[in-house]
Short mmCIF file of C-alpha atoms in Angstrom, two decimals:
data_model
loop_
_atom_site.label_atom_id
_atom_site.label_comp_id
_atom_site.label_asym_id
_atom_site.label_seq_id
_atom_site.Cartn_x
_atom_site.Cartn_y
_atom_site.Cartn_z
CA MET A 1 0.31 -0.19 0.12
CA VAL A 2 1.44 3.01 -1.23
CA ILE A 3 -0.20 6.23 0.78
CA VAL A 4 0.98 10.31 -0.49
CA ASP A 5 0.13 13.81 0.54
CA ARG A 6 -0.44 15.36 -1.55
CA PHE A 7 1.18 18.98 -0.02
CA SER A 8 4.49 17.51 0.91
CA LYS A 9 4.13 14.62 -1.55
CA MET A 10 5.88 12.55 1.72
CA ALA A 11 5.57 9.02 0.58
CA HIS A 12 4.66 6.28 3.18
CA PHE A 13 5.09 2.20 1.27
CA ILE A 14 3.53 -0.39 3.44
CA PRO A 15 3.28 -4.06 2.91
CA VAL A 16 0.14 -6.00 2.29
CA LYS A 17 0.77 -10.32 2.26
CA SER A 18 -2.76 -9.28 -0.39
CA ILE A 19 -5.63 -6.42 -0.96
CA PRO A 20 -6.82 -5.77 2.91
CA SER A 21 -10.25 -5.29 3.33
CA ALA A 22 -11.71 -1.52 4.37
CA THR A 23 -10.93 -2.93 8.69
CA LYS A 24 -7.48 -3.47 8.03
CA THR A 25 -7.60 -0.15 5.38
CA ALA A 26 -8.61 1.40 8.67
CA HIS A 27 -5.92 -0.17 11.34
CA LEU A 28 -3.20 0.68 7.94
CA PHE A 29 -4.58 4.35 8.29
CA ILE A 30 -4.18 4.30 12.39
CA LYS A 31 -0.74 2.65 12.50
CA ASN A 32 1.65 4.24 9.49
CA VAL A 33 -0.71 8.65 8.53
CA PHE A 34 -2.72 8.93 12.04
CA SER A 35 -0.02 8.10 14.44
CA LEU A 36 2.95 10.23 12.51
CA HIS A 37 0.47 12.83 11.25
CA GLY A 38 -2.37 13.25 12.20
CA LEU A 39 -5.38 13.44 10.63
CA PRO A 40 -5.82 14.40 7.08
CA GLU A 41 -8.52 16.62 5.47
CA THR A 42 -8.65 14.92 2.65
CA ILE A 43 -8.79 11.25 1.15
CA THR A 44 -8.18 10.73 -2.77
CA THR A 45 -8.34 6.63 -3.13
CA ASP A 46 -9.32 4.58 -6.15
CA ARG A 47 -12.03 2.35 -6.72
CA GLY A 48 -11.52 -0.66 -4.29
CA THR A 49 -14.69 -2.58 -2.96
CA GLN A 50 -12.84 -1.36 0.36
CA PHE A 51 -13.09 2.00 -0.19
CA THR A 52 -16.37 1.75 -1.82
CA SER A 53 -17.72 -0.29 1.34
CA ARG A 54 -20.18 1.44 3.30
CA PHE A 55 -17.52 0.65 6.85
CA TRP A 56 -14.72 3.03 5.08
CA SER A 57 -17.76 5.95 4.42
CA ALA A 58 -18.98 5.74 7.93
CA PHE A 59 -15.02 5.38 9.58
CA CYS A 60 -14.22 8.79 7.08
CA LYS A 61 -17.08 10.36 8.03
CA CYS A 62 -16.61 9.82 12.60
CA LEU A 63 -13.85 11.16 11.26
CA HIS A 64 -14.75 14.52 9.27
CA ILE A 65 -12.20 13.20 6.48
CA GLN A 66 -12.95 13.67 3.58
CA ASN A 67 -13.53 10.89 1.20
CA ASN A 68 -12.86 11.87 -2.82
CA LEU A 69 -13.03 8.21 -4.61
CA SER A 70 -11.16 8.55 -8.46
CA THR A 71 -12.71 9.02 -11.61
CA ALA A 72 -14.27 6.98 -13.26
CA PHE A 73 -12.11 3.98 -14.92
CA HIS A 74 -8.61 7.13 -15.13
CA PRO A 75 -6.34 6.21 -12.09
CA GLN A 76 -4.34 9.40 -13.28
CA THR A 77 -7.14 10.78 -10.89
CA ASN A 78 -4.90 9.74 -8.29
CA GLY A 79 -1.81 10.45 -10.35
CA GLN A 80 1.15 11.05 -7.84
CA THR A 81 -0.09 8.03 -6.22
CA GLU A 82 0.27 6.28 -9.09
CA ARG A 83 3.37 8.03 -10.13
CA VAL A 84 5.27 6.78 -6.63
CA ASN A 85 3.94 3.23 -7.29
CA GLY A 86 5.61 3.29 -10.73
CA VAL A 87 8.76 4.31 -9.35
CA LEU A 88 8.35 2.30 -6.60
CA GLU A 89 7.95 -1.06 -9.13
CA GLN A 90 11.23 -0.53 -10.78
CA TYR A 91 13.28 0.11 -7.61
CA LEU A 92 11.79 -3.37 -6.63
CA ARG A 93 12.45 -5.30 -10.04
CA CYS A 94 15.91 -3.87 -9.59
CA PHE A 95 16.43 -5.59 -6.39
CA ILE A 96 14.22 -8.51 -7.57
CA THR A 97 16.76 -9.10 -10.32
CA HIS A 98 19.99 -8.74 -8.89
CA LEU A 99 19.64 -8.90 -4.84
CA GLN A 100 17.49 -12.05 -4.85
CA ASN A 101 17.50 -11.81 -1.25
CA ASP A 102 13.02 -10.22 0.85
CA TRP A 103 12.20 -6.43 -1.10
CA ILE A 104 10.28 -5.90 1.82
CA GLN A 105 13.12 -5.67 4.20
CA TYR A 106 14.77 -2.24 1.60
CA LEU A 107 11.44 -0.41 2.06
CA PRO A 108 11.90 1.22 5.14
CA ILE A 109 15.38 2.53 2.86
CA ALA A 110 13.26 2.98 -0.61
CA GLU A 111 11.05 5.21 1.54
CA PHE A 112 13.75 7.61 2.71
CA THR A 113 15.64 7.67 -0.53
CA TYR A 114 12.25 8.59 -2.22
CA ASN A 115 11.47 11.51 0.89
CA ASN A 116 14.90 13.24 1.18
CA GLN A 117 14.94 13.34 -3.13
CA LYS A 118 14.40 17.08 -4.06
CA HIS A 119 10.57 16.83 -5.86
CA SER A 120 9.42 18.97 -8.82
CA SER A 121 6.82 20.41 -8.34
CA THR A 122 8.16 21.76 -4.73
CA GLY A 123 12.10 21.89 -4.72
CA MET A 124 12.53 20.78 -1.51
CA SER A 125 12.22 17.34 -0.46
CA PRO A 126 9.04 16.09 0.99
CA PHE A 127 10.79 15.38 4.31
CA PHE A 128 12.51 19.33 4.31
CA VAL A 129 8.43 20.07 3.58
CA ASN A 130 7.21 18.20 6.72
CA HIS A 131 10.08 19.07 9.27
CA GLY A 132 11.90 22.29 8.08
CA ARG A 133 15.50 19.94 8.32
CA HIS A 134 17.06 17.79 6.46
CA PRO A 135 17.92 14.22 8.14
CA ILE A 136 20.87 12.87 9.12
CA MET A 137 22.01 11.47 6.23
CA LEU A 138 24.48 7.74 6.24
CA PRO A 139 28.02 8.53 6.34
CA GLY A 140 30.04 7.84 3.35
CA SER A 141 32.83 5.99 4.76
CA PRO A 142 31.10 4.17 8.27
CA ILE A 143 33.57 3.35 11.23
CA LEU A 144 33.46 -0.38 11.09
CA GLY A 145 34.11 -2.13 14.26
CA ASP A 146 34.87 -5.49 15.54
CA VAL A 147 32.07 -7.34 14.83
CA PRO A 148 32.33 -9.43 10.91
CA SER A 149 28.31 -9.58 10.54
CA THR A 150 27.86 -6.00 11.38
CA ASN A 151 30.40 -4.71 9.26
CA GLU A 152 28.47 -6.99 6.41
CA ARG A 153 24.96 -5.68 6.79
CA ILE A 154 26.27 -1.79 6.95
CA ARG A 155 27.68 -2.17 3.90
CA ASN A 156 25.04 -3.75 2.94
CA ILE A 157 23.12 -1.17 3.65
CA LEU A 158 25.06 1.09 1.58
CA ASP A 159 24.40 -0.56 -1.17
CA VAL A 160 21.14 -0.44 -1.54
CA TYR A 161 21.08 3.38 0.23
CA LYS A 162 23.06 4.70 -3.20
CA THR A 163 20.90 2.42 -6.11
CA VAL A 164 17.75 3.32 -4.47
CA HIS A 165 19.17 6.85 -4.88
CA ALA A 166 20.44 6.52 -8.82
CA VAL A 167 16.97 3.82 -9.77
CA LEU A 168 15.32 7.03 -8.32
CA LEU A 169 16.68 9.96 -9.89
CA ARG A 170 16.25 8.00 -13.15
CA ALA A 171 12.46 6.69 -12.99
CA GLN A 172 11.53 10.69 -11.60
CA TYR A 173 13.40 11.50 -14.87
CA ARG A 174 11.63 9.32 -16.97
CA TYR A 175 8.26 9.05 -15.76
CA LYS A 176 7.90 13.36 -16.34
CA THR A 177 9.36 12.76 -19.93
CA PHE A 178 6.80 10.14 -21.04
CA ALA A 179 3.95 12.60 -19.31
CA ASP A 180 4.72 15.68 -20.96
CA ARG A 181 5.71 14.19 -24.26
CA ARG A 182 1.44 12.49 -24.23
CA ARG A 183 0.12 15.49 -22.58
CA CYS A 184 -2.18 17.98 -24.65
CA PRO A 185 -4.54 20.33 -23.92
CA ALA A 186 -8.26 18.89 -23.02
CA PRO A 187 -11.87 19.82 -25.06
CA VAL A 188 -13.82 22.29 -23.43
CA TYR A 189 -16.68 20.39 -22.04
CA LYS A 190 -21.05 22.53 -20.89
CA VAL A 191 -23.20 21.62 -19.67
CA GLY A 192 -26.23 20.55 -22.36
CA GLY A 193 -23.70 19.28 -24.47
CA LYS A 194 -22.91 15.82 -25.59
CA ALA A 195 -19.58 13.53 -25.33
CA TRP A 196 -19.12 10.14 -27.51
CA LEU A 197 -18.11 7.60 -23.84
CA SER A 198 -14.48 5.52 -25.31
CA THR A 199 -15.21 1.42 -25.22
CA ARG A 200 -11.97 1.01 -23.63
CA HIS A 201 -13.37 -0.27 -20.14
CA LEU A 202 -16.86 -1.49 -21.12
CA LYS A 203 -18.20 -4.99 -21.18
CA VAL A 204 -19.26 -4.17 -24.51
CA GLU A 205 -20.88 -7.43 -25.98
CA TYR A 206 -19.39 -7.60 -29.58
CA PRO A 207 -17.91 -11.08 -30.59
CA SER A 208 -14.24 -8.95 -31.11
CA LYS A 209 -14.07 -6.17 -29.03
CA LYS A 210 -11.38 -5.32 -31.48
CA LEU A 211 -14.10 -4.35 -34.70
CA GLY A 212 -16.00 -3.74 -32.04
CA LEU A 213 -17.70 0.69 -31.90
CA ARG A 214 -14.85 2.38 -30.12
CA TYR A 215 -16.81 5.31 -28.68
CA ILE A 216 -20.81 4.89 -27.70
CA GLY A 217 -22.95 7.68 -27.40
CA PRO A 218 -23.32 10.54 -27.97
CA PHE A 219 -25.07 11.26 -23.87
CA PRO A 220 -25.77 14.36 -22.39
CA ILE A 221 -23.89 16.16 -19.87
CA ILE A 222 -25.32 17.37 -17.28
CA GLN A 223 -22.01 18.98 -15.22
CA VAL A 224 -18.73 19.90 -15.31
CA VAL A 225 -16.72 18.42 -11.89
CA SER A 226 -13.71 20.06 -13.04
CA SER A 227 -11.55 20.98 -15.70
CA SER A 228 -10.85 16.95 -16.16
CA ALA A 229 -14.25 15.21 -14.92
CA ILE A 230 -17.37 15.33 -16.83
CA LYS A 231 -20.80 13.72 -15.58
CA LEU A 232 -23.18 12.25 -18.40
CA LEU A 233 -26.49 11.38 -18.45
CA LEU A 234 -26.00 7.00 -19.00
CA PRO A 235 -29.06 4.38 -18.88
CA VAL A 236 -30.30 3.49 -15.63
CA SER A 237 -28.75 -1.04 -17.08
CA TYR A 238 -25.05 0.61 -17.36
CA LYS A 239 -24.60 -0.11 -14.04
CA ILE A 240 -21.31 2.55 -13.57
CA HIS A 241 -19.82 5.21 -12.17
CA PRO A 242 -21.76 8.14 -14.69
CA VAL A 243 -18.35 10.61 -14.16
CA PHE A 244 -15.34 10.13 -16.52
CA HIS A 245 -11.63 11.74 -17.57
CA VAL A 246 -11.74 14.08 -20.15
CA SER A 247 -9.39 11.29 -22.00
CA LEU A 248 -12.58 8.96 -22.68
CA LEU A 249 -14.35 11.51 -24.03
CA LYS A 250 -15.16 13.01 -27.00
CA PRO A 251 -17.01 16.00 -28.17
CA ALA A 252 -19.98 15.37 -30.53
CA TYR A 253 -20.56 18.40 -32.49
CA ASP A 254 -23.15 19.82 -34.12
CA ASP A 255 -25.51 18.37 -36.87
CA PRO A 256 -23.78 19.76 -40.08
CA PHE A 257 -27.49 19.95 -41.22
CA PRO A 258 -28.55 21.96 -38.32
CA GLY A 259 -32.12 21.93 -40.49
CA ARG A 260 -32.59 17.72 -40.44
CA LEU A 261 -35.11 16.21 -37.20
CA PRO A 262 -33.24 13.35 -36.31
CA CYS A 263 -35.66 12.08 -33.88
CA LYS A 264 -35.42 9.09 -32.21
CA PRO A 265 -39.01 6.33 -33.29
CA GLY A 266 -41.81 6.14 -30.95
CA PRO A 267 -43.22 3.21 -29.94
CA ILE A 268 -45.53 1.08 -32.60
CA SER A 269 -48.65 0.30 -30.31
CA MET A 270 -50.00 -3.65 -30.73
CA SER A 271 -52.91 -4.34 -28.36
CA ASP A 272 -52.36 -1.24 -25.83
CA GLU A 273 -49.26 -2.10 -26.01
CA GLU A 274 -46.19 -0.55 -26.82
CA THR A 275 -43.34 -2.47 -28.82
CA TYR A 276 -40.35 -0.78 -31.00
CA GLU A 277 -39.84 -1.85 -34.03
CA ILE A 278 -36.91 -3.79 -34.84
CA LYS A 279 -33.92 -2.71 -37.43
CA GLU A 280 -31.73 -6.11 -36.97
CA ILE A 281 -30.81 -9.34 -34.85
CA LEU A 282 -26.74 -8.76 -34.06
CA ASP A 283 -26.62 -12.17 -31.78
CA SER A 284 -28.03 -14.44 -29.95
CA ARG A 285 -26.89 -16.48 -26.68
CA LEU A 286 -27.74 -19.09 -23.96
CA ARG A 287 -28.44 -17.73 -20.59
CA ARG A 288 -29.38 -19.58 -17.77
CA GLY A 289 -30.72 -21.99 -20.35
CA ARG A 290 -32.90 -19.55 -22.30
CA LEU A 291 -32.40 -18.06 -25.15
CA GLU A 292 -31.49 -14.43 -26.17
CA TYR A 293 -31.26 -12.30 -29.30
CA LEU A 294 -29.26 -8.98 -28.77
CA ILE A 295 -31.37 -6.30 -30.23
CA ARG A 296 -31.03 -3.22 -32.82
CA TRP A 297 -34.02 -1.05 -32.06
CA LYS A 298 -35.28 1.00 -35.76
CA GLY A 299 -33.35 4.74 -35.29
CA TYR A 300 -31.38 3.80 -31.46
CA GLY A 301 -28.36 3.69 -31.64
CA SER A 302 -25.94 0.58 -30.05
CA GLN A 303 -26.00 2.22 -27.07
CA ASP A 304 -29.15 1.00 -25.80
CA ASP A 305 -28.86 -2.47 -27.83
CA SER A 306 -30.08 -5.36 -26.14
CA TRP A 307 -31.22 -8.59 -24.76
CA ILE A 308 -34.57 -9.54 -24.96
CA PRO A 309 -35.51 -13.00 -24.44
CA ALA A 310 -36.76 -14.92 -28.20
CA VAL A 311 -39.93 -15.32 -26.41
CA GLU A 312 -40.51 -11.97 -26.30
CA VAL A 313 -38.63 -11.44 -30.69
CA SER A 314 -41.79 -10.79 -32.63
CA ALA A 315 -39.39 -11.03 -36.29
CA PRO A 316 -38.96 -15.16 -37.67
CA ARG A 317 -37.69 -12.59 -40.80
CA LEU A 318 -35.38 -11.16 -39.31
CA ILE A 319 -34.41 -14.69 -36.84
CA ARG A 320 -34.44 -16.93 -40.01
CA ARG A 321 -31.99 -14.14 -41.78
CA PHE A 322 -29.31 -14.00 -38.68
CA HIS A 323 -29.38 -17.76 -38.01
CA GLN A 324 -28.36 -18.74 -42.70
CA LEU A 325 -25.84 -15.49 -41.57
CA HIS A 326 -24.19 -17.33 -38.76
CA PRO A 327 -25.11 -21.25 -38.50
CA SER A 328 -23.37 -21.80 -35.25
CA ARG A 329 -25.01 -19.00 -33.26
CA PRO A 330 -27.29 -20.41 -30.51
CA GLN A 331 -30.69 -21.55 -31.79
CA ARG A 332 -34.00 -22.62 -31.35
CA GLY A 333 -35.04 -25.91 -32.17
CA ARG A 334 -38.46 -26.98 -32.81
CA LEU A 335 -39.53 -30.41 -31.24
CA VAL A 336 -41.94 -32.51 -33.93
CA GLY A 337 -42.44 -35.76 -33.29
CA GLY A 338 -40.04 -36.84 -30.43
CA PHE A 339 -36.86 -35.35 -32.05
CA CYS A 340 -35.50 -31.55 -31.66
CA HIS A 341 -35.16 -30.39 -35.43
CA VAL A 342 -32.83 -27.13 -36.04
CA PRO A 343 -33.80 -25.01 -39.34
CA LEU A 344 -31.23 -25.48 -41.99
CA LEU A 345 -29.32 -22.47 -43.84
CA ALA A 346 -31.29 -22.24 -47.65
CA SER A 347 -28.52 -23.60 -49.55
CA ALA A 348 -28.19 -27.14 -47.79
CA ALA A 349 -29.17 -30.20 -49.43
CA LEU A 350 -31.76 -32.65 -47.40
CA PRO A 351 -31.40 -36.47 -48.35
CA VAL A 352 -35.18 -37.68 -48.96
CA ALA A 353 -37.04 -41.58 -50.79
CA ASP A 354 -39.95 -41.22 -52.83
CA TRP A 355 -42.59 -43.96 -52.83
CA THR A 356 -42.56 -45.08 -56.51
CA PRO A 357 -45.17 -47.36 -58.22
CA GLY A 358 -42.68 -49.80 -58.19
CA ASN A 359 -42.72 -50.63 -54.31
CA SER A 360 -39.73 -49.20 -54.05
CA TRP A 361 -37.78 -45.96 -51.75
CA ALA A 362 -36.21 -43.27 -55.37
CA PRO A 363 -33.39 -41.40 -53.27
CA ARG A 364 -33.71 -38.10 -54.03
CA SER A 365 -32.55 -34.63 -52.83
CA VAL A 366 -34.27 -31.62 -52.28
CA HIS A 367 -33.47 -28.01 -51.10
CA ALA A 368 -34.00 -26.16 -47.71
CA GLU A 369 -36.51 -23.96 -48.91
CA GLU A 370 -38.95 -26.27 -50.05
CA THR A 371 -39.36 -27.81 -46.44
CA LEU A 372 -39.27 -23.68 -45.55
#
């Protein structure tokens, strides 16, 4: 677990065996943060289950701490912690490769070295910002004693410190250079406008996500949370957090034909029920033993595609055409005389036999369209 102070940039590296629960996270917070620095005003975390739980929300509320969650699918919202994670990973990778030793025992040295480095945004080390003084450093030439094990331990600590110092400097420079190279001004979004949403982190119902839509929508913008976070009006069926980073959005520009009315068609009234017209059947699946079809509705975009039980789809021609084009997809067989007969392609040849006047069977073939 990595904890970074937004003001001083001081970091604490806490080893854990697995992802801690909300209760364990609160215990680690009291032990490693509160005992050293007191309570913070705000905490910015990722959207892990331990931070979205009711326990953690109640814990922060009782301590008068504002709990801020990162933007959906965009860990860069908590960017400084993500950068520290990358630097720490490079440090650990270095020791795992060369020392082949237990990396946990080197975390305190890595934490001390990181907090004693001059930070680019403040021009001072986190230790100096937090304490108002520089720490007492390790001696460059320590006085060795008569105990060999002690001398070996001191030499090992000095070697680790020098290696960590070089690795952290190189990693910080590399991360800053790479981030500046890819950074560009974000578009300006306004309430009342619309934006396309990237499908990069969405579970899209396509056989191949590589060939699927890269953006869906457009969706109305209902709030500009900040210059880098936008809140969209999403369908209830999406069940995701509606605030997204601007890197996952693309502005929807005005219609080049302003006189055109791209209104969505209303439902077709049949027997006092509202029924929407089906444009195309995109896919089929078996869900808990029940056949369902993925429907594209006429006049609606891909964001409104929905899975409908086969018994509720009244479009035999579209169903037949879909299975002719995709015979390997799940389909509903029909039970005749104790046998399950599955519809065949129109071009398929069926072996049959006719009873001739000579009291014999004459085999021949017919095509499936003769039986449909």
